[in-house]
Structures are given as structure tokens and as C-alpha cells.
Backbone as ProteinMPNN parsed JSONL, in Angstrom:
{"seq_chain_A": "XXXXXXXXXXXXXXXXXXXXXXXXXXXXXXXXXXXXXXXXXXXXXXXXXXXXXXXXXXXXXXXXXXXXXXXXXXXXXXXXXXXXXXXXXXXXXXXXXXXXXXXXXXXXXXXXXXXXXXXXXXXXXXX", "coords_chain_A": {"N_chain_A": [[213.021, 149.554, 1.536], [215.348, 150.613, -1.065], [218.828, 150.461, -0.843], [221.863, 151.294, -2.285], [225.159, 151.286, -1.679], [228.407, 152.564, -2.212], [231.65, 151.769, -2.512], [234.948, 151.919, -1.816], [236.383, 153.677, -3.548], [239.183, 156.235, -4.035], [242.529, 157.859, -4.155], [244.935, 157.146, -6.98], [247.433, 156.264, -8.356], [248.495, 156.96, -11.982], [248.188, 154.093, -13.585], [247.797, 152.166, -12.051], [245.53, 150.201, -10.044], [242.294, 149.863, -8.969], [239.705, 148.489, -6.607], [236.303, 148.67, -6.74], [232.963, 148.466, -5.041], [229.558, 147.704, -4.558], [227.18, 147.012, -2.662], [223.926, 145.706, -2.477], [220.6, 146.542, -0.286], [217.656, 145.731, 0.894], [216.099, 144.301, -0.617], [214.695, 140.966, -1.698], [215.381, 137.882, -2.692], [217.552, 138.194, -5.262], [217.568, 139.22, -8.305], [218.468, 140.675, -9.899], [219.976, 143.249, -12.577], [222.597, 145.149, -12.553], [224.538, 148.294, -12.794], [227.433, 150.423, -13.236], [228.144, 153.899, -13.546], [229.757, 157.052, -14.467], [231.153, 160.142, -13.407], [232.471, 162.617, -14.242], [233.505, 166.227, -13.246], [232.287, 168.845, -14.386], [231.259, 167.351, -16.339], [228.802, 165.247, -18.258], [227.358, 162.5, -16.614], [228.352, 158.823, -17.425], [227.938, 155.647, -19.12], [229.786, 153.485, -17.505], [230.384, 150.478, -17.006], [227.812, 147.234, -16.981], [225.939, 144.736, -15.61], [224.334, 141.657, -16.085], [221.117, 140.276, -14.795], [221.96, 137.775, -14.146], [224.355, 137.397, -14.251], [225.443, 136.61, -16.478], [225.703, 137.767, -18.508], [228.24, 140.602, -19.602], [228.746, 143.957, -20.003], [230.31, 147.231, -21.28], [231.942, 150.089, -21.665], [233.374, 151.076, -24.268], [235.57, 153.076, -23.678], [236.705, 151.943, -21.265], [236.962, 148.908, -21.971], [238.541, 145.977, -21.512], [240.03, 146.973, -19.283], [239.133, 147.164, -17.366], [236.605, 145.031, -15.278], [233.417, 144.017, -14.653], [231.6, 142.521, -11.764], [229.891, 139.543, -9.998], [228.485, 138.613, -6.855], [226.74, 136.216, -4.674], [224.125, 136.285, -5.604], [224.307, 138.709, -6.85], [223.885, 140.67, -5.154], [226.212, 141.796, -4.158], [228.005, 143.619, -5.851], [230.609, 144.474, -7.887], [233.816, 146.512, -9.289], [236.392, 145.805, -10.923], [239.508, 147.844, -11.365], [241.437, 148.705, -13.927], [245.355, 149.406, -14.544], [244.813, 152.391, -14.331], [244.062, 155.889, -15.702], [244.315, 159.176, -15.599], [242.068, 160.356, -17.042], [240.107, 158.651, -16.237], [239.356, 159.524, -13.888], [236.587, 160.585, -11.77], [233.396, 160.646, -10.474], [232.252, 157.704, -8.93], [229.206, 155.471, -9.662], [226.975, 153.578, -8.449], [224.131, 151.888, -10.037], [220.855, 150.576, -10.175], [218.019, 148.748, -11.884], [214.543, 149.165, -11.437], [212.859, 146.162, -11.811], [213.18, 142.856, -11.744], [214.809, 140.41, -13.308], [215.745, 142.313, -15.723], [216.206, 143.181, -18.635], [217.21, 144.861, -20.968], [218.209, 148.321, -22.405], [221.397, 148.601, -21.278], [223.2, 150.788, -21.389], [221.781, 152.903, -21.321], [221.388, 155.432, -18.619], [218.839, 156.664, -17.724], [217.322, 154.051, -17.316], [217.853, 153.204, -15.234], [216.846, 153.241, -11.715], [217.39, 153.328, -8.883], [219.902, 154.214, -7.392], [223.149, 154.63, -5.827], [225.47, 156.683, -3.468], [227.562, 157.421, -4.837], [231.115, 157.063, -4.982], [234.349, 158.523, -4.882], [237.02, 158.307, -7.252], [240.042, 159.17, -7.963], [243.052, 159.568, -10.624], [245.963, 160.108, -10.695], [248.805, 161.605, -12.415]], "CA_chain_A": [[213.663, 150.633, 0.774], [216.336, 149.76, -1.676], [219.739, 150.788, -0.723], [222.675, 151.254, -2.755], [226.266, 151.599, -0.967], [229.379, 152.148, -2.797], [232.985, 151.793, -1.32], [236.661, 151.697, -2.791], [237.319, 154.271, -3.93], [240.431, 156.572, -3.573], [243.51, 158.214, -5.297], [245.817, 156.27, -7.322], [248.502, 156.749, -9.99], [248.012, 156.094, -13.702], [248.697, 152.473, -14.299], [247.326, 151.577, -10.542], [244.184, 149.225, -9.887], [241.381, 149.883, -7.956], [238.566, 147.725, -6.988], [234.886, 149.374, -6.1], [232.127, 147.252, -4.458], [228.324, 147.882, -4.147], [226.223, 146.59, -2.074], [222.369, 145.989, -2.644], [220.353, 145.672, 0.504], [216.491, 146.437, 1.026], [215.24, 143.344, -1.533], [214.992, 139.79, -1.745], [215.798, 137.014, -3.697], [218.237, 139.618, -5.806], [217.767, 138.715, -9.333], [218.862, 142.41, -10.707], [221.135, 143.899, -13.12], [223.58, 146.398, -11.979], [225.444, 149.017, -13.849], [228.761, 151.792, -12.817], [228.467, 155.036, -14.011], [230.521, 157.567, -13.334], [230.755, 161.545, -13.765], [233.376, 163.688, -13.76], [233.292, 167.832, -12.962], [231.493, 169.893, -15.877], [230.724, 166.43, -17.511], [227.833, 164.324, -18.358], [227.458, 161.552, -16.385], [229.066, 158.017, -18.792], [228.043, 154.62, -18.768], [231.304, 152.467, -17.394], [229.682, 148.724, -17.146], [226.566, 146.597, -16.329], [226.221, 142.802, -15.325], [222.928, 140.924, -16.077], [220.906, 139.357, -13.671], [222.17, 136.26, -13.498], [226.024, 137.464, -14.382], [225.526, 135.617, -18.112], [226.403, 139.133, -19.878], [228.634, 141.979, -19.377], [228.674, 145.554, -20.949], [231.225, 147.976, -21.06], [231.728, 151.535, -22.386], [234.576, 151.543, -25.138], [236.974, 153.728, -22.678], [237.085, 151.107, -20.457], [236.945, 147.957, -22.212], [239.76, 145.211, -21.916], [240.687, 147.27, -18.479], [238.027, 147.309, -15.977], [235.754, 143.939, -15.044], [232.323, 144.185, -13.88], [231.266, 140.873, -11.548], [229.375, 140.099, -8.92], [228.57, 137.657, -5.778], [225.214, 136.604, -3.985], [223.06, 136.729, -6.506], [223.881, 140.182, -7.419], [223.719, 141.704, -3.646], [227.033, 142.776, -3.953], [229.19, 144.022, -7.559], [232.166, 144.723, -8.017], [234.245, 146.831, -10.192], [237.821, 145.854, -10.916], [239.75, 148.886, -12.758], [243.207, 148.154, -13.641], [245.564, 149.882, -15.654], [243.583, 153.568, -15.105], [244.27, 156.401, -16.423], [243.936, 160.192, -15.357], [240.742, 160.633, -17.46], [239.082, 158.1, -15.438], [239.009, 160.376, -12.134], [235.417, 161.03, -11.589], [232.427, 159.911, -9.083], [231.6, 156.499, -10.171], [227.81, 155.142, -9.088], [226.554, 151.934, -8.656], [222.977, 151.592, -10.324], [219.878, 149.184, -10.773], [216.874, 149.103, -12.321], [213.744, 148.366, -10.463], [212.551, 145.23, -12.158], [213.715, 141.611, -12.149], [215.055, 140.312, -14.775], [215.8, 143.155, -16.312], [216.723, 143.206, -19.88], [217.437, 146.282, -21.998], [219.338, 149.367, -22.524], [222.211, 148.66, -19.998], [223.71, 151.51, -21.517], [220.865, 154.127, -20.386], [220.97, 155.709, -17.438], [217.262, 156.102, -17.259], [216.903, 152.846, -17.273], [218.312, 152.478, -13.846], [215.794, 153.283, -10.721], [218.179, 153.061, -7.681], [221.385, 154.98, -6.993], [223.748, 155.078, -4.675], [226.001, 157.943, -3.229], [228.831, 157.466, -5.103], [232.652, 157.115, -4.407], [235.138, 158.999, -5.748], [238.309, 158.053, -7.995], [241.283, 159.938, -8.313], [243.971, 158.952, -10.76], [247.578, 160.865, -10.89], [249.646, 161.064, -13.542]], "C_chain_A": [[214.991, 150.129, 0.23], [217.146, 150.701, -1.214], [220.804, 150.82, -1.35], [224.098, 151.792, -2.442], [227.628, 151.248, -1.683], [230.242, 152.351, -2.239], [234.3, 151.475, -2.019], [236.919, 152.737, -3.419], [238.512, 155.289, -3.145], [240.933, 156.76, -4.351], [244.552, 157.288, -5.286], [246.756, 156.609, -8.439], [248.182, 155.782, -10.917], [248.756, 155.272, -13.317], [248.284, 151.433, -12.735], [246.021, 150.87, -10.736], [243.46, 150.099, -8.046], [240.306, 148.894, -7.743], [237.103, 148.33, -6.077], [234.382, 148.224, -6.058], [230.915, 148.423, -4.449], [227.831, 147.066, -3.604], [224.854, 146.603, -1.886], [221.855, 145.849, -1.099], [218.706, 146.394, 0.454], [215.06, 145.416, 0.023], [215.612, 141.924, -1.558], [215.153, 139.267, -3.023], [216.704, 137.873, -5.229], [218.15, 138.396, -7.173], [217.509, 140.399, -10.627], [220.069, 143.019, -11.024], [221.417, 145.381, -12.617], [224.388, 147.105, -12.96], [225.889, 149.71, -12.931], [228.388, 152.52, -13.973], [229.391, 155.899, -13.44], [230.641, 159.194, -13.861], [231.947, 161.949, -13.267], [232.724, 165.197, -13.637], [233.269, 168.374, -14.229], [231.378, 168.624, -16.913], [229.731, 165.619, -17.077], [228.116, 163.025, -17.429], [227.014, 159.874, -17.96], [228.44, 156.845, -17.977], [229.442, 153.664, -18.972], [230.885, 151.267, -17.637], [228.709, 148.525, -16.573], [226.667, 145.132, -16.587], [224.399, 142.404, -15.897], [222.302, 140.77, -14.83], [221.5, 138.61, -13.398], [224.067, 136.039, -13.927], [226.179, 137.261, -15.907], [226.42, 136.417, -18.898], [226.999, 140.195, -19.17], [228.82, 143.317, -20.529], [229.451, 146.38, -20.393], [231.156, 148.875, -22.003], [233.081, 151.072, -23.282], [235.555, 151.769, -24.35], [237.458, 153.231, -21.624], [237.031, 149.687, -20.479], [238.359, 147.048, -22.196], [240.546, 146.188, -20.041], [239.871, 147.225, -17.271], [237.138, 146.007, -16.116], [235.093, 144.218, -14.097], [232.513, 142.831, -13.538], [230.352, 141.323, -9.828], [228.964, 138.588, -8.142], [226.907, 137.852, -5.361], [224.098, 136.802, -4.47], [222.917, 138.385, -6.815], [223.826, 141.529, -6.047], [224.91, 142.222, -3.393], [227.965, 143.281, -5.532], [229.942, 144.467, -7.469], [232.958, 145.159, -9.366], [235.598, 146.689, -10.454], [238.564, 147.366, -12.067], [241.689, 148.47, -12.669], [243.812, 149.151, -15.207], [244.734, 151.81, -15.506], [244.74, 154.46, -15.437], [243.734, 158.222, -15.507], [242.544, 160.732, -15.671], [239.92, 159.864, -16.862], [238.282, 158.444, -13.96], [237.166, 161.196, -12.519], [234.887, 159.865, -10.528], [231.859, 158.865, -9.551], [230.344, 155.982, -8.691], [227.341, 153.962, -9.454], [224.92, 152.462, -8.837], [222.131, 150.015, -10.67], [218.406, 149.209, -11.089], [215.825, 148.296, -11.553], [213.226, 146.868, -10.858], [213.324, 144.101, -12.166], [213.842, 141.503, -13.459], [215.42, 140.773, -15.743], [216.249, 142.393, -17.847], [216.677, 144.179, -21.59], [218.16, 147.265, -21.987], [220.332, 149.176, -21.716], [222.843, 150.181, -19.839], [223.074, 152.862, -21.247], [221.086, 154.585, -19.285], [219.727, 155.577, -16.837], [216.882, 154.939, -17.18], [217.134, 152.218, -15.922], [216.935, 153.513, -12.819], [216.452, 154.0, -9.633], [219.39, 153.099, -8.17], [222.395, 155.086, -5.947], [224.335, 156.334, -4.907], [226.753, 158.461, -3.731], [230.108, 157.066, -4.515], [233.709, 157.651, -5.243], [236.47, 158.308, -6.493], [239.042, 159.154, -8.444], [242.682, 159.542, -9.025], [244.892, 160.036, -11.245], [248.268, 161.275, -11.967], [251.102, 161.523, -12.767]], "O_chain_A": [[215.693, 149.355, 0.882], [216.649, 151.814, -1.044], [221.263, 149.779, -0.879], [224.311, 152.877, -2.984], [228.032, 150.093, -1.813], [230.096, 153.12, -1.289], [234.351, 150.575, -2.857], [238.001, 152.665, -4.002], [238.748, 155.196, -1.941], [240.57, 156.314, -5.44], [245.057, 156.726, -4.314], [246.451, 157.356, -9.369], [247.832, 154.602, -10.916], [249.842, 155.481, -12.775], [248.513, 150.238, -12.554], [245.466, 151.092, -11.812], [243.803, 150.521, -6.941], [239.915, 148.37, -8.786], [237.048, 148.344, -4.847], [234.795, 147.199, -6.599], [231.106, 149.636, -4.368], [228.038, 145.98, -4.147], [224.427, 147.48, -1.134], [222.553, 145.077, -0.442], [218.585, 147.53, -0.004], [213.844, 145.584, -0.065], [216.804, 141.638, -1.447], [215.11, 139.841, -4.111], [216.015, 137.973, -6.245], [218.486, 137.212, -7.153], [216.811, 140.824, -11.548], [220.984, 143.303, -10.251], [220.702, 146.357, -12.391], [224.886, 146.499, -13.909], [225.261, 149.868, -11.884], [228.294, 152.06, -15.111], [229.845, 155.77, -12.303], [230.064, 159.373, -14.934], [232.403, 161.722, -12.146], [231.533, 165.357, -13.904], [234.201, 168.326, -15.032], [231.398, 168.808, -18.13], [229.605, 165.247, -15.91], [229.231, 162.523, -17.575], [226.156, 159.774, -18.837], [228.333, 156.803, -16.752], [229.984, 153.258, -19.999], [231.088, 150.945, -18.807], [228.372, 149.29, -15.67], [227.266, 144.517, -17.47], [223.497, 143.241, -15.942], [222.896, 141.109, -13.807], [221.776, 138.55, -12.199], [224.773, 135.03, -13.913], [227.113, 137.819, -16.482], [227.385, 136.134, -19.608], [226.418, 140.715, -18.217], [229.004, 143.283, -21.745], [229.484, 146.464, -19.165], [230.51, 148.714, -23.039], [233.934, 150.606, -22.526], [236.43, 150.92, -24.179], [238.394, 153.723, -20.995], [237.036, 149.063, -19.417], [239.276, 147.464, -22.903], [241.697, 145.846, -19.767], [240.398, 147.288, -16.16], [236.854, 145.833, -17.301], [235.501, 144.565, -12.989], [233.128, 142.006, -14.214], [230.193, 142.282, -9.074], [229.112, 137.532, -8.758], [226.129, 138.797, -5.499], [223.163, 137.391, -3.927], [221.911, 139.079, -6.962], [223.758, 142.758, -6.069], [224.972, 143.078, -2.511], [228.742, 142.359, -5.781], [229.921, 145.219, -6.495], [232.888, 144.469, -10.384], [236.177, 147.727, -10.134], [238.172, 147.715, -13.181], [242.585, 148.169, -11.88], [243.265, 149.465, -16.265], [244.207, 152.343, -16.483], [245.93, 154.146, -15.487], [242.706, 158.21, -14.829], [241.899, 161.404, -14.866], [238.771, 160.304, -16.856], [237.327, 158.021, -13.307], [236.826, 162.071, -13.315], [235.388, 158.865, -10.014], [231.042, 158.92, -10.47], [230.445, 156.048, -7.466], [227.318, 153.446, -10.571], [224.429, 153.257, -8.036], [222.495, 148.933, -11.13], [217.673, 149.83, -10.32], [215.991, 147.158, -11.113], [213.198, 146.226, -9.808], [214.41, 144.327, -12.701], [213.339, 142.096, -14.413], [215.547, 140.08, -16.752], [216.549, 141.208, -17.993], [216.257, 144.053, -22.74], [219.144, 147.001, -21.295], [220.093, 150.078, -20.913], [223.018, 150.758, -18.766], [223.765, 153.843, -20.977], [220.854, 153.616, -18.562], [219.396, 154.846, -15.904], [215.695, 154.88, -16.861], [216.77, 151.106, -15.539], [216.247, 154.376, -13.364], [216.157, 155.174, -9.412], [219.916, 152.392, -9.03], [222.139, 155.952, -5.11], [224.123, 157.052, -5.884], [227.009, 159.65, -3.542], [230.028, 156.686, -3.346], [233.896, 157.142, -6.348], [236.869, 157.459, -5.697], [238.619, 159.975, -9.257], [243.563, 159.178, -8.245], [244.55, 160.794, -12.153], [247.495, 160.76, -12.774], [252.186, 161.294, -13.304]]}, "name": "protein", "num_of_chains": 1, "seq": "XXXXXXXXXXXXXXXXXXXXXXXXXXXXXXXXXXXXXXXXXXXXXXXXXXXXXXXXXXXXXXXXXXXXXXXXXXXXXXXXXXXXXXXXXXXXXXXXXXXXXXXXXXXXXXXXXXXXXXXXXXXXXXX"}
């Protein structure tokens, strides 16, 4: 059973860094792209970033480009979200996703496209 465990977050004041982590566990030889979403209260859940399989490519939403770095360790068994620089509008429940297939390669920017969810972790930023 695939598992998806996210961790880091916490409240911070605008212009503060955070760094979230996921953790895959439940599959071998990890050769699967990961994406952060994240949802605030009375809004749509947004795509924040997604890594490749094999790290090669990253993807980022506009509203968080040039401030947040997706990456990841282990072939992908753990990711990592650096956020730096946030911002009050960034406070919502951000979610580590992955789509069931190796190799993946398509929409990063879908949600449906992801399979496997974790629980979330929240972010809180100040002003």
C-alpha cells in the first residue's frame, strides 16, 4: 500500500522559509514523479510544483515560481519543498502527490493525474 507522509509544516511570517518533506514508502525501486498541491479554505485546490522521475524537470505554478524549489533524494522516496520568501496568500494545506505509474510523463499540472495522496500539512504565513 502506497503511503504518502508529509511533515514541515507550521506558522511563519511573510518573508520566512519553510521547508516540507514527503516521504514515499509502500513501493520499490521508486522511479515516480511527485507533485505539492496545496488548498486553502473556500478555495480550489492549486498546483504548487512537480519533479520528474528521475529529477531532470521541474514545474511550478506562476505564484510560486523563482521562490519555492521542488527536489528530491533516493530516487524520489523522499521530496522536498523549499519555500522561501512566502507570503500570506500562501497559507493553505499543501499535499504531496504521485501518480501511479513509472515513468510518468504528462500533465504535472493536473491533479487527476496524481493517484496517491497524502494527509497534508498545514502552512501558516503572518503578515
Amino acid at each position: 500500500q502506497v503511503q504518502l507522509i508529509e511533515s514541515g509544516g507550521g506558522l511563519v511570517q511573510a518573508g520566512g522559509s519553510l521547508r516540507l518533506s514527503c516521504a514515499a514508502s509502500g513501493r520499490t525501486n521508486n522511479r515516480y514523479a511527485m507533485g505539492w498541491f496545496r488548498q486553502a479554505p473556500g478555495k480550489e485546490r492549486e498546483f504548487v510544483a512537480a519533479i520528474s522521475w528521475n529529477g531532470g524537470n521541474t514545474y511550478y505554478a506562476d505564484s510560486v515560481k523563482g521562490r519555492f524549489t521542488i527536489s528530491g533524494d533516493n530516487g524520489m522516496n523522499t521530496v522536498y519543498l523549499q519555500m522561501n520568501s512566502l507570503k500570506p496568500e500562501d497559507t493553505a494545506s499543501y499535499y504531496c502527490a504521485s501518480p501511479r505509474n513509472k515513468y510518468y510523463s504528462g500533465n504535472y499540472y493536473d491533479g487527476r493525474e496524481y493517484d496517491f495522496w497524502g494527509q497534508g500539512t498545514q502552512v501558516t504565513v503572518s503578515s
